[in-house]
């Protein structure tokens, strides 16, 4: 598949317009499916949902909403060995969180097992399916290759009666796992390898999380998926491009059984993101090999991970809208996702102050044992959105990197003899640098403040070149900050030519935990999931798992540097 980085400026795309919606408009006009639109989101409950699934969710639910149709949530749970109720619950939580509602239309392919069995019988009766008793190895060998046709199974011409009998006995548990399989009788020379008598049912003694031990034969995905769509009256079965090759089989099955309705499959390009892996197999590996702290680790592209990182659901929906739906695979710049997150949070996250790496400042001309409260707006551009009191006192913390003893030319922040503004407070001047005599490290700065500059402006209009954030030491709230960076150091971790194992480009510094941060006391009431902007530092979200009163933990959602917006300006 042709790959490209999709930098299409959003303005050049008409929102809500893509080849799928265009097709649906035509279908409705032609009264296809009686003018109905029914879609489904069909996850297999074998892992947590990721941002790629969000694209599919937004498309399926979005299309149904736009065209007055319905979208089902259907679990394609045909592979019990890898599935679990934990995954089912997480998927429901994530779809709801994204803002979509399947009402009472929660379905499971396993609920259709009896019907599927009967459809399989129908194929047998029509001479279109047979029980094959070759070993798995023989079946593999006889499949042929892309350039050579396969070889017919010696069991291919079993009578309908014999096939029926064997299939019932498979169901009854008379045979060992792998002793027989049910196959469609199509064409062992078909150019599409999937059409060379594909398996429909296999014997597997595995406990199913919903049907228990009722079944010891399970239907294959290709057989189940199209018929589940048909049972539910799905009209537009939307799936990703890797299923294009399965469409022939999808149609073959539907056209040969008495399917209650005739859905149509249309494929679209899956989402790929730079610096990210979006294959469930790889995500499982990251969790199981301990590269992350679980499915909801904020470095994971799972919906539970990005929720914990502080990405709001409206940002994800906005992102899915902007990337659009195309027929060609491409890779989207992770910066676009972050851009959408910043846009959403810019409007909603209150600005507050916290210092990540504190440096003590003593204001020597400020009265001892005294403090004052400054009224600071949550949004400086719109004071009507509220404010809070921020204490100011003689001892403060500023950010270590906002001071340099010997500053280079372009450093405009605090330095010996230099004056800067403290946000919403006063001008201060650095008078003295005090060091620990043993280590030679700076222990604190001695500064003076100008009481006439209260609020941050000098009456004589003298200028300063920097405004720093700060926190009063006496009133400071201790907080922990987790600074996240991308989990991979390469834009394409799944590039097999570059990396034999995708984990070899794991970014060693993807998480930096700072345990000695200081925040303004207003944040003492922070609840898990609260999102703020720490002035000058970025957006932060109180951790959903670990933040509680007395242990305030913030995850950095995004820095304030918008690389996507910069890129767009250059274009
Ligand atoms: P993966 O390929 O990541 O292992 P999957 O396709 O096996 O995922 P399913 O649970 O079967 O996972 O996916 C449910 C639906 O989500 C499918 O219709 C699938 O096409 C779609 N989907 C999965 N990954 C993406 C993606 N990266 N972009 C868009 N849609 C996706
Ligand atoms: Mg897949």
mmCIF file of C-alpha atoms in Angstrom, residues 402-404 407-415 418-421 464-468:
data_model
loop_
_atom_site.group_PDB
_atom_site.id
_atom_site.type_symbol
_atom_site.label_atom_id
_atom_site.label_comp_id
_atom_site.label_asym_id
_atom_site.label_seq_id
_atom_site.Cartn_x
_atom_site.Cartn_y
_atom_site.Cartn_z
ATOM 1 C CA UNK A 402 14.224 30.530 34.777
ATOM 2 C CA UNK A 403 17.472 31.637 36.418
ATOM 3 C CA UNK A 404 21.023 31.671 35.065
ATOM 4 C CA UNK A 407 23.295 34.061 31.116
ATOM 5 C CA UNK A 408 24.081 33.875 27.401
ATOM 6 C CA UNK A 409 22.901 36.712 25.154
ATOM 7 C CA UNK A 410 19.492 35.330 24.360
ATOM 8 C CA UNK A 411 18.474 34.434 27.894
ATOM 9 C CA UNK A 412 16.038 37.111 29.089
ATOM 10 C CA UNK A 413 14.825 35.600 32.302
ATOM 11 C CA UNK A 414 16.222 36.113 35.805
ATOM 12 C CA UNK A 415 19.959 36.688 36.292
ATOM 13 C CA UNK A 418 18.284 41.736 36.447
ATOM 14 C CA UNK A 419 14.609 42.554 36.918
ATOM 15 C CA UNK A 420 11.688 40.323 35.800
ATOM 16 C CA UNK A 421 7.951 40.221 36.384
ATOM 17 C CA UNK A 464 11.097 43.792 31.786
ATOM 18 C CA UNK A 465 11.796 41.090 29.257
ATOM 19 C CA UNK A 466 10.315 38.115 31.060
ATOM 20 C CA UNK A 467 7.348 37.061 33.143
ATOM 21 C CA UNK A 468 7.865 34.063 35.400
#
